[in-house]
PDB file of C-alpha atoms in Angstrom:
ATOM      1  CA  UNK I   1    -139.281 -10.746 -21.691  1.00  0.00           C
ATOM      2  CA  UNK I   2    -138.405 -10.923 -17.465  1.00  0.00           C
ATOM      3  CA  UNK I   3    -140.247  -8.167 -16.070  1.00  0.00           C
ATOM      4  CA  UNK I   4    -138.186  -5.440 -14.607  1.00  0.00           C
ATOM      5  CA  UNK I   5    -138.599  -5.466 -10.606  1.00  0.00           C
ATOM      6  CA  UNK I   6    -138.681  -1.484  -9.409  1.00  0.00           C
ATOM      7  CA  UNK I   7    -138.143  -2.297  -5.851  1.00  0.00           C
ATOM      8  CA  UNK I   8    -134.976  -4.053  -5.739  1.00  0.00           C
ATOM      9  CA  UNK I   9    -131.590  -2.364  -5.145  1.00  0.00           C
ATOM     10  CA  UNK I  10    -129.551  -2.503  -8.092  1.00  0.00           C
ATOM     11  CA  UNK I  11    -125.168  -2.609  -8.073  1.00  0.00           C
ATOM     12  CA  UNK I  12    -123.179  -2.083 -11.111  1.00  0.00           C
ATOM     13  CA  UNK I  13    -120.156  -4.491 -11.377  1.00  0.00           C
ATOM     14  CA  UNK I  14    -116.931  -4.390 -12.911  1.00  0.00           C
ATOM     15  CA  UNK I  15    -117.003  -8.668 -13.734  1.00  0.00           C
ATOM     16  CA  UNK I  16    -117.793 -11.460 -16.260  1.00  0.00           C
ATOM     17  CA  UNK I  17    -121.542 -12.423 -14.817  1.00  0.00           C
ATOM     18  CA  UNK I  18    -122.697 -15.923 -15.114  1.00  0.00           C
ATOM     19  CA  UNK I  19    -124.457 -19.111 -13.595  1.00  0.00           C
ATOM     20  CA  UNK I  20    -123.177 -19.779 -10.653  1.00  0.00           C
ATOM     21  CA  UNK I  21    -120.503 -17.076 -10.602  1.00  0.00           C
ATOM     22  CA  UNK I  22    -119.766 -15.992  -6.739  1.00  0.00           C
ATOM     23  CA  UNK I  23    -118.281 -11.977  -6.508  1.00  0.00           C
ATOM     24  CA  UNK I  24    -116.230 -10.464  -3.912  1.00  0.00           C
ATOM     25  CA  UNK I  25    -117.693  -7.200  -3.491  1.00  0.00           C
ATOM     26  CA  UNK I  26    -114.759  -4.378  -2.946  1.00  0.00           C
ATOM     27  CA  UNK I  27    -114.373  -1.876   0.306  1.00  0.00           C
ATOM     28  CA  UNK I  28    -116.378   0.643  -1.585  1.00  0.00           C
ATOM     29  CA  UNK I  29    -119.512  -1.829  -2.710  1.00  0.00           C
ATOM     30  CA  UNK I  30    -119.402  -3.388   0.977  1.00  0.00           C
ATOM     31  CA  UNK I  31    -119.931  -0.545   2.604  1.00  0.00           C
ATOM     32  CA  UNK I  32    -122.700   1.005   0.619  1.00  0.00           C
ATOM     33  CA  UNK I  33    -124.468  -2.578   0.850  1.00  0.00           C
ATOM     34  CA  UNK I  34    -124.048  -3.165   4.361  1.00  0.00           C
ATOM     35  CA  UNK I  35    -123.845   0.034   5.768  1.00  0.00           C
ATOM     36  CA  UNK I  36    -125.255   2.565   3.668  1.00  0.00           C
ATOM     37  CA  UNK I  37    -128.355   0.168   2.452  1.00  0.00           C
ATOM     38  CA  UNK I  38    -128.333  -1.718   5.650  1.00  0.00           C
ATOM     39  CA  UNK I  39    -128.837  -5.041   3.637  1.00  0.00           C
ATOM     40  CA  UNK I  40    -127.783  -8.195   5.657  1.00  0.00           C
ATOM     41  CA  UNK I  41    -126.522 -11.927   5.185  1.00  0.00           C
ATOM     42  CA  UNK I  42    -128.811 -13.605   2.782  1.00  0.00           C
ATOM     43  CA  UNK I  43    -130.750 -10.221   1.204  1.00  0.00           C
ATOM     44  CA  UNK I  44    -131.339 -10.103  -2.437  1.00  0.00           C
ATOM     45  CA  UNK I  45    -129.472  -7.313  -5.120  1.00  0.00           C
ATOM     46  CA  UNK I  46    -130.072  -7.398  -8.730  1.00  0.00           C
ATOM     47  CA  UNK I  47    -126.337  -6.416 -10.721  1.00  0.00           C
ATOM     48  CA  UNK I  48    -125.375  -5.617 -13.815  1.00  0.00           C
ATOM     49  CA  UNK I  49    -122.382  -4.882 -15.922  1.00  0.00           C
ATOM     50  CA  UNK I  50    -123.573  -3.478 -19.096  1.00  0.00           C
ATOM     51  CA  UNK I  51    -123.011  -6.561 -21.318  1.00  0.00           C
ATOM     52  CA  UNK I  52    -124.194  -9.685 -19.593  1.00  0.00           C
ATOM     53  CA  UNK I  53    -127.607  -8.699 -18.831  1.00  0.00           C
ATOM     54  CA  UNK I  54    -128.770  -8.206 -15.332  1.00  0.00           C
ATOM     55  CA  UNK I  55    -128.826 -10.802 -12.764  1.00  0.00           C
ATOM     56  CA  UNK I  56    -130.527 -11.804  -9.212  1.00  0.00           C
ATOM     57  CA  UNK I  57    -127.128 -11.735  -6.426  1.00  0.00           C
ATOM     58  CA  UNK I  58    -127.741 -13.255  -2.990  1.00  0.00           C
ATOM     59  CA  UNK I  59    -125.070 -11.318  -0.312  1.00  0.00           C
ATOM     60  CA  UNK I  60    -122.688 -13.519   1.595  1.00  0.00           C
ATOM     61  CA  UNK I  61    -121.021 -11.408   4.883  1.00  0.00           C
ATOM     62  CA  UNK I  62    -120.159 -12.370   7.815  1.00  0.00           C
ATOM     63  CA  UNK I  63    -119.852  -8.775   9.341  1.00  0.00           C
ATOM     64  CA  UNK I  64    -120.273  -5.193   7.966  1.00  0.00           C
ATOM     65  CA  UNK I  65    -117.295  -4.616   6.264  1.00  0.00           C
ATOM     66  CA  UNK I  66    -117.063  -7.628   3.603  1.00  0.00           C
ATOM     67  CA  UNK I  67    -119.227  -9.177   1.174  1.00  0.00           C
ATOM     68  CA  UNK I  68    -119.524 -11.600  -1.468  1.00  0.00           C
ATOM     69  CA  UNK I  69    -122.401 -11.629  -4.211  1.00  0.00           C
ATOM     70  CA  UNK I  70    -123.278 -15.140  -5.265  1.00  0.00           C
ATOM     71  CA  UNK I  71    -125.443 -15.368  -8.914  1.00  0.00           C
ATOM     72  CA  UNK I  72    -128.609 -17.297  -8.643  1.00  0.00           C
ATOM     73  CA  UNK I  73    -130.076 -16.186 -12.066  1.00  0.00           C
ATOM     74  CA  UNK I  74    -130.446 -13.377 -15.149  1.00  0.00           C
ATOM     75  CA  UNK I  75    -132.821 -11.840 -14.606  1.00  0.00           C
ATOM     76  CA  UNK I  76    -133.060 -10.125 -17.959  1.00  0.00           C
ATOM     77  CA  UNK I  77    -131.139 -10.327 -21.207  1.00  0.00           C
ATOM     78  CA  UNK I  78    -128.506  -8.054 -22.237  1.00  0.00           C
ATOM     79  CA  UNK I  79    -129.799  -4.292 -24.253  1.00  0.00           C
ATOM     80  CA  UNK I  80    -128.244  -3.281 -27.048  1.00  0.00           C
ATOM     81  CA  UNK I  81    -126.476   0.299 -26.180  1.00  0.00           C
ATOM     82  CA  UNK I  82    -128.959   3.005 -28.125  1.00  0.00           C
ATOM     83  CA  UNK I  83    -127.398   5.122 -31.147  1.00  0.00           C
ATOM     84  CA  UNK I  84    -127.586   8.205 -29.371  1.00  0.00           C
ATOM     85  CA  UNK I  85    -124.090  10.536 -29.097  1.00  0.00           C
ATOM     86  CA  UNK I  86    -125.340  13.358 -26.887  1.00  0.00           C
ATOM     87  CA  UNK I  87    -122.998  15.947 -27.309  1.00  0.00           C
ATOM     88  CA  UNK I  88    -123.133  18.728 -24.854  1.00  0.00           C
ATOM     89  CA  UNK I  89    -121.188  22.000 -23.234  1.00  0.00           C
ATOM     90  CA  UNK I  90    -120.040  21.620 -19.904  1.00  0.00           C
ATOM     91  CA  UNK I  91    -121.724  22.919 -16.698  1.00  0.00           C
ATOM     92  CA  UNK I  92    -120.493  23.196 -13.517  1.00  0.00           C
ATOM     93  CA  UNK I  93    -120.725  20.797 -10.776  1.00  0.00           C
ATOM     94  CA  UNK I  94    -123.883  19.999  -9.097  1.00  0.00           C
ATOM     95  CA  UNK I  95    -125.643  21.297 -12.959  1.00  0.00           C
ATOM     96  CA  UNK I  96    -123.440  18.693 -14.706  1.00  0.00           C
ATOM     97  CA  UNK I  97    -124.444  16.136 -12.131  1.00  0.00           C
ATOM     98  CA  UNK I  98    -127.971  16.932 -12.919  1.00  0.00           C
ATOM     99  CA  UNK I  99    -127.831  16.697 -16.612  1.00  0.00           C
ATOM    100  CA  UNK I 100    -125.491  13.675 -17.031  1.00  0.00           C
ATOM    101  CA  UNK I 101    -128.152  11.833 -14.742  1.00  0.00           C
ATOM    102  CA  UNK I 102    -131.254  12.947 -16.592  1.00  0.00           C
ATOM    103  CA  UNK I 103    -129.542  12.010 -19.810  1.00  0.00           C
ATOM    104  CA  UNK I 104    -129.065   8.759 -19.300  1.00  0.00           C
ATOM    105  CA  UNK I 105    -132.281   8.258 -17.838  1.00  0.00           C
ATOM    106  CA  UNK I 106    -133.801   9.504 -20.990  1.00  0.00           C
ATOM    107  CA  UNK I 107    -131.147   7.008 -22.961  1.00  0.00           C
ATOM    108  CA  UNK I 108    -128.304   8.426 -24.445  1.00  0.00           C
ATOM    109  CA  UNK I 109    -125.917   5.796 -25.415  1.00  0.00           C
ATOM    110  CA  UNK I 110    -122.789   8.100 -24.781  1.00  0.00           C
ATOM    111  CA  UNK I 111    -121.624  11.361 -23.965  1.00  0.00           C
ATOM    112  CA  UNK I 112    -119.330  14.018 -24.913  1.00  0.00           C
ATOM    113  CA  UNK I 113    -118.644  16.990 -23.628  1.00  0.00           C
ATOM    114  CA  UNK I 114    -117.617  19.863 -26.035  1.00  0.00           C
ATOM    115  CA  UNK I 115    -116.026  23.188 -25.828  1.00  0.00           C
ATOM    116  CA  UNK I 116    -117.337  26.122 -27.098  1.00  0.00           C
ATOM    117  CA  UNK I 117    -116.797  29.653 -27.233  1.00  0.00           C
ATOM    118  CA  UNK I 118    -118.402  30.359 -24.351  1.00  0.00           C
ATOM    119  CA  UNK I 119    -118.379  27.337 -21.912  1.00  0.00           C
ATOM    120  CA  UNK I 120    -117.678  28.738 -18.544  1.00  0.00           C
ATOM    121  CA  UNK I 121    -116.136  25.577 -17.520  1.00  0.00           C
ATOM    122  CA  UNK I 122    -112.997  25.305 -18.555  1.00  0.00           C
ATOM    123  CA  UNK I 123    -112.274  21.685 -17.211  1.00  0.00           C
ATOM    124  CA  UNK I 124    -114.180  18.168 -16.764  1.00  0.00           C
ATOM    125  CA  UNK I 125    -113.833  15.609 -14.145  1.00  0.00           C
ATOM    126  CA  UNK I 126    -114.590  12.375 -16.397  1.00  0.00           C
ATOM    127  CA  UNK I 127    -114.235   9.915 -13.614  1.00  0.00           C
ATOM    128  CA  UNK I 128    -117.235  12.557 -11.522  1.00  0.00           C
ATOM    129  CA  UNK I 129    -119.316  12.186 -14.433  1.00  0.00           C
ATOM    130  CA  UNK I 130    -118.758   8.327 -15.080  1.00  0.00           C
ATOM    131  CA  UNK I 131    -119.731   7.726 -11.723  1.00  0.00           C
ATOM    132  CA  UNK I 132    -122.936   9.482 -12.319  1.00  0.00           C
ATOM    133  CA  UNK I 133    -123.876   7.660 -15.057  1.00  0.00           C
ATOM    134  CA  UNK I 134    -123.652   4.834 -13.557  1.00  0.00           C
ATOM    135  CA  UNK I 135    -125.753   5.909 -10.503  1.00  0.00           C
ATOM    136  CA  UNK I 136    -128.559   6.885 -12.987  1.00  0.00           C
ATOM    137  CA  UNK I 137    -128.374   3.401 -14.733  1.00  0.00           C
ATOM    138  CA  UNK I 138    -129.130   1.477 -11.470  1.00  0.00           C
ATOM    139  CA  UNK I 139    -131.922   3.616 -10.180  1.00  0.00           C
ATOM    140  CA  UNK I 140    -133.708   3.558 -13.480  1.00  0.00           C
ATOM    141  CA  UNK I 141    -132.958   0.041 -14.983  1.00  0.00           C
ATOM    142  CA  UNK I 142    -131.347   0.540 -17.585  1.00  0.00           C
ATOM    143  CA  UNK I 143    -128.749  -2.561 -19.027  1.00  0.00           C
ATOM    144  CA  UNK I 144    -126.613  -0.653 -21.319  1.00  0.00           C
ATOM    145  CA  UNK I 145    -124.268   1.803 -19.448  1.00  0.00           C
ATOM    146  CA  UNK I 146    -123.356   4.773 -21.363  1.00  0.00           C
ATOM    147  CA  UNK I 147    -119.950   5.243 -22.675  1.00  0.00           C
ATOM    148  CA  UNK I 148    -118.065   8.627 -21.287  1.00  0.00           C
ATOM    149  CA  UNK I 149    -116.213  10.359 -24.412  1.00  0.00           C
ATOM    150  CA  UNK I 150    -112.896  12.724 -23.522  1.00  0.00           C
ATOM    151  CA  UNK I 151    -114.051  16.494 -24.163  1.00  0.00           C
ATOM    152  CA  UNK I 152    -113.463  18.171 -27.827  1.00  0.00           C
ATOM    153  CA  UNK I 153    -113.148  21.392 -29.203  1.00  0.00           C
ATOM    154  CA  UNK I 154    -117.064  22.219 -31.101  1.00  0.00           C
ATOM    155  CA  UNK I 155    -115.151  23.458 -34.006  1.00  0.00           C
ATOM    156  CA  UNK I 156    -112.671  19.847 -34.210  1.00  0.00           C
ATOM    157  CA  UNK I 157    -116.104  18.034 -33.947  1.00  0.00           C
ATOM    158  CA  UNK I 158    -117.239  19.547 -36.728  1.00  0.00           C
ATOM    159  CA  UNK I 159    -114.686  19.676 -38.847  1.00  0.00           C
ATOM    160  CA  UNK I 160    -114.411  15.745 -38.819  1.00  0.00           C
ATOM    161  CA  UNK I 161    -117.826  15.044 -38.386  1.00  0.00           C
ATOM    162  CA  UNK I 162    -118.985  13.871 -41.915  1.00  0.00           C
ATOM    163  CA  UNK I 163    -115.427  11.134 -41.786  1.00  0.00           C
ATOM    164  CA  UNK I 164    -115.945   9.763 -37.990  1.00  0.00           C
ATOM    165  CA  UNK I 165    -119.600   9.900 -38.346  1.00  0.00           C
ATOM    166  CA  UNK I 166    -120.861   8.889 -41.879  1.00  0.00           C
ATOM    167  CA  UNK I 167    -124.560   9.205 -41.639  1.00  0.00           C
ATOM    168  CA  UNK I 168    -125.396  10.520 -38.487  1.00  0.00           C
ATOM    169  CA  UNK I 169    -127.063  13.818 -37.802  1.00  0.00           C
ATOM    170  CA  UNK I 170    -126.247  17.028 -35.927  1.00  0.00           C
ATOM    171  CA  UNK I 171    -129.130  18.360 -33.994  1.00  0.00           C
ATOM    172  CA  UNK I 172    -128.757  21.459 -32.034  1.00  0.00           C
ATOM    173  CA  UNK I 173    -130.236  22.861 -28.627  1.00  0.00           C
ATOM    174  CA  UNK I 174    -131.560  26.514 -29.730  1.00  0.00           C
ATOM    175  CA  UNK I 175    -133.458  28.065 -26.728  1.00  0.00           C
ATOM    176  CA  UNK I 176    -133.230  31.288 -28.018  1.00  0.00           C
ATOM    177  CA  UNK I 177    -134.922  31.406 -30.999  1.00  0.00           C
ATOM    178  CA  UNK I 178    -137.958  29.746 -30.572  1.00  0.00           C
ATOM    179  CA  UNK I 179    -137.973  27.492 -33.569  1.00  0.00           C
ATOM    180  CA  UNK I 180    -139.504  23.808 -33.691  1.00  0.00           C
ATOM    181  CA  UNK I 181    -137.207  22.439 -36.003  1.00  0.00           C
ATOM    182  CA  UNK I 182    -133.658  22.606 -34.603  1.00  0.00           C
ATOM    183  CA  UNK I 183    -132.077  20.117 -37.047  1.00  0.00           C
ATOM    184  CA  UNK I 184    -129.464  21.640 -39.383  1.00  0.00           C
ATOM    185  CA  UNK I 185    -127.660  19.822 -41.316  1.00  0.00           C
ATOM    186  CA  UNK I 186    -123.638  20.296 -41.505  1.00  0.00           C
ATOM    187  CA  UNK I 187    -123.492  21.892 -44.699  1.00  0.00           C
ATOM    188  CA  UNK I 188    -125.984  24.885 -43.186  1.00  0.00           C
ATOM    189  CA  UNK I 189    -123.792  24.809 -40.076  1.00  0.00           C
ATOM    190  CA  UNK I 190    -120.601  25.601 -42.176  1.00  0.00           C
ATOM    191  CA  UNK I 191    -122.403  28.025 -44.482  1.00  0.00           C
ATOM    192  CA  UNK I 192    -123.974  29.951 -41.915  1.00  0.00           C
ATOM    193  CA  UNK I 193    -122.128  29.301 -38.810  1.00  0.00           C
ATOM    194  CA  UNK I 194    -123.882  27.280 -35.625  1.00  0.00           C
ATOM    195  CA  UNK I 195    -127.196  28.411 -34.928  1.00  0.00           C
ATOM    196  CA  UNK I 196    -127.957  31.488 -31.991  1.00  0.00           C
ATOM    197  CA  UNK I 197    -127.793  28.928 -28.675  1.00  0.00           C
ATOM    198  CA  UNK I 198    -124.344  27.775 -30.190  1.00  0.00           C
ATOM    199  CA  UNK I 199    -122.970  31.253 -30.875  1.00  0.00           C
ATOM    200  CA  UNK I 200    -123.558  32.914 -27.277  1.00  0.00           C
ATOM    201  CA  UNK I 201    -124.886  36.479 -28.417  1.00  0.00           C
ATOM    202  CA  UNK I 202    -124.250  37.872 -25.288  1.00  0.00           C
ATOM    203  CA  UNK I 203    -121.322  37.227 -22.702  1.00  0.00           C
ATOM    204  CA  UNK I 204    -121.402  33.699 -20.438  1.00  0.00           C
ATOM    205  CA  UNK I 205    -124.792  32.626 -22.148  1.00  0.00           C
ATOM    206  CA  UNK I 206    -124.699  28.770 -22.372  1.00  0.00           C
ATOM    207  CA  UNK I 207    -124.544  26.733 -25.041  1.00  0.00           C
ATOM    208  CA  UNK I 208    -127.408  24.426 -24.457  1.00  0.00           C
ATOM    209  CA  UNK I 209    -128.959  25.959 -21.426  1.00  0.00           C
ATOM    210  CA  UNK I 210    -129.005  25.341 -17.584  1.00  0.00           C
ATOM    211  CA  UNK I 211    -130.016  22.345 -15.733  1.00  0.00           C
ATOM    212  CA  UNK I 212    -133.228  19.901 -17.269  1.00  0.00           C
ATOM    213  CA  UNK I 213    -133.368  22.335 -20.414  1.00  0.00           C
ATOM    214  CA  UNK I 214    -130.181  21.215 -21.125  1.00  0.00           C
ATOM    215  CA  UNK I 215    -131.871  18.147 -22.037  1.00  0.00           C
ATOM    216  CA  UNK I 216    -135.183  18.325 -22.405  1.00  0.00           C
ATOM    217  CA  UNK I 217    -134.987  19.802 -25.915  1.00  0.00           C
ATOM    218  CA  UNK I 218    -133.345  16.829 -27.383  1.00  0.00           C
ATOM    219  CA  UNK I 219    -136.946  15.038 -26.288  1.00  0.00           C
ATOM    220  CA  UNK I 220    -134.951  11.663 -26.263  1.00  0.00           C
ATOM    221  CA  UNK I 221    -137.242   8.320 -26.562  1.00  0.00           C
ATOM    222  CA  UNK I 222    -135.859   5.445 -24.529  1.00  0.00           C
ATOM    223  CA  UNK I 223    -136.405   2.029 -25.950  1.00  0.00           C
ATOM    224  CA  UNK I 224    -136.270   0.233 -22.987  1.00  0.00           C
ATOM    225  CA  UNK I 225    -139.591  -1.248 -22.579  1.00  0.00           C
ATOM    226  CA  UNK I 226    -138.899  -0.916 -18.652  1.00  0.00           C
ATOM    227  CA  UNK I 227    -138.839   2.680 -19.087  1.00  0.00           C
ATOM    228  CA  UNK I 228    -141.364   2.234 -21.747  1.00  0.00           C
ATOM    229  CA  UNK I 229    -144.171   1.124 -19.016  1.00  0.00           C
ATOM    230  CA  UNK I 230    -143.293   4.315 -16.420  1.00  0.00           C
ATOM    231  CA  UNK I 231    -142.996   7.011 -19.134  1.00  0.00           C
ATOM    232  CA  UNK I 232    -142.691   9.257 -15.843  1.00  0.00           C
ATOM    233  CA  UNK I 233    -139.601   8.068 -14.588  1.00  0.00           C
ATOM    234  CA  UNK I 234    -140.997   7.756 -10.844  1.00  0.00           C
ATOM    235  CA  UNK I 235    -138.872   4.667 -10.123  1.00  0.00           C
ATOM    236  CA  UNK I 236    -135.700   7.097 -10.952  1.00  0.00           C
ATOM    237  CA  UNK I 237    -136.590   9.684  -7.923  1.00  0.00           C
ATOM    238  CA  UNK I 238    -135.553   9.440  -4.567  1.00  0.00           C
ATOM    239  CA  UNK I 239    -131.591   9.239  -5.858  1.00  0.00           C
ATOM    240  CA  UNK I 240    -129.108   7.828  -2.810  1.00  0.00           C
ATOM    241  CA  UNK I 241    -126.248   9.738  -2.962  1.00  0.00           C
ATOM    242  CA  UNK I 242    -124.200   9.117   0.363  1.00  0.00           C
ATOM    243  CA  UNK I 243    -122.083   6.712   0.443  1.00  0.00           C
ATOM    244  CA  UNK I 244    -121.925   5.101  -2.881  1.00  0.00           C
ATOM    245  CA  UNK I 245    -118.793   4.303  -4.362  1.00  0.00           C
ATOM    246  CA  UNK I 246    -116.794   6.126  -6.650  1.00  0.00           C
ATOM    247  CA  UNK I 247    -119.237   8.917  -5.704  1.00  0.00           C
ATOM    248  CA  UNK I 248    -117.855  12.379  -4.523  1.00  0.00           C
ATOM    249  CA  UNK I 249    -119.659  14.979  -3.341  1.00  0.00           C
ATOM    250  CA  UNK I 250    -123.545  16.023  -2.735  1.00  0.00           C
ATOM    251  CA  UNK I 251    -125.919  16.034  -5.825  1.00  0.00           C
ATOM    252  CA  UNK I 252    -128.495  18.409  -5.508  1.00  0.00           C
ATOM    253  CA  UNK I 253    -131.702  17.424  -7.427  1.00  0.00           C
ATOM    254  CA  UNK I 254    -134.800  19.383  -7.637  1.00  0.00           C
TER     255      UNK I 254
END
């Protein structure tokens, strides 16, 4: 297997990838090469589009506000996307930012926000959150973007979760109780009702906590041997915010 290279930029692409294949960047991607990266005529960018692998581009301008991306070679093969629905209540703003990012660096293969009793907020930007997850997949390296799911009431996801999801198991954030075995199984969750963290005991309590708590519990394993060899994540600090496109807003990290 290619071995991933943690000091090259990395640009996720909306295009087929292949041999030879020459890109026209859009306004958004040509400014945040030229301008925000300050990369010039002939530099090197690795891209990816989350189903053709991930490729070495050499950039084509002939000022600071155009750019083509010409293919030279993958770099590495394509990922396949990792089983992992992470299902979560909404935060608000820079929070959400925050935990969308750290899940995907910890390798969630999609998201979905739910709506609980007590979620404070009330809406979600989807395209704000899809552009974060992208962001987090080209710091850290990972191939397989996750997918964005539309929000759904808790109670509509389980009451159809043993039909859409044959197989596949519920496990729930409880920071309240102190217990080191959060799975439950539906059949406890309809006998006995969602555990303490899911029920809010007291007013405008969370559902699965604030910022990294949100999730850290989970303890998600990435199987990305990239991620595999820096187990610390320190090629995903350092995030560039300004500038990038589809990118709104300041994200405030800690």
């Amino acid at each position: 297997m290619a071995k991933y290279e943690f000091k090259m930029q990395r640009l996720f692409l909306r295009h087929i990838l292949a041999d030879g294949a020459r890109i026209e960047a859009d306004r958004g991607q040509s400014n945040y090469l030229l301008n925000v990266l300050r990369m010039n005529d002939g530099d090197y960018v690795l891209v990816f589009n989350g189903s053709d692998g991930e490729w070495l581009a050499k950039i084509s301008s002939n000022g600071r506000r155009e750019c083509a991306l010409q293919l030279i070679e993958r770099t590495r093969e394509q990922t396949r996307p990792n089983d992992l629905m992470y299902m979560f209540a909404p935060l608000k703003h820079a929070r959400l930012d925050y935990m969308v990012q750290k899940a995907v660096e910890m390798g969630a293969g999609s998201l979905k926000p739910v709506m609980t009793q007590h979620t404070q907020a009330s809406r979600v930007n989807l395209e704000r959150m899809e552009a974060n997850v992208i962001e987090a997949a080209e710091q850290c390296g990972v191939l397989s973007v996750p997918e964005v799911l539309a929000p759904q009431p808790l109670s509509e996801v389980l009451a159809v979760w043993p039909d859409s999801q044959p197989g596949r198991r519920l496990l729930f954030c409880d920071e309240g109780e102190g217990t080191n075995n959060p799975l439950l199984t539906l059949a406890q969750i309809k006998e006995t009702g969602p555990p303490a963290a899911c029920r809010a005991d007291r007013p405008g309590r969370r559902v699965l906590g604030r910022g990294a708590r949100a999730v850290a519990r989970p303890g998600f394993r990435h199987a990305d041997p990239a991620r595999a060899a820096h187990p610390q994540g320190r090629h995903c600090r350092g995030r560039r915010t300004h500038g990038h496109p589809g990118r709104s807003g300041r994200l405030e990290v800690s």
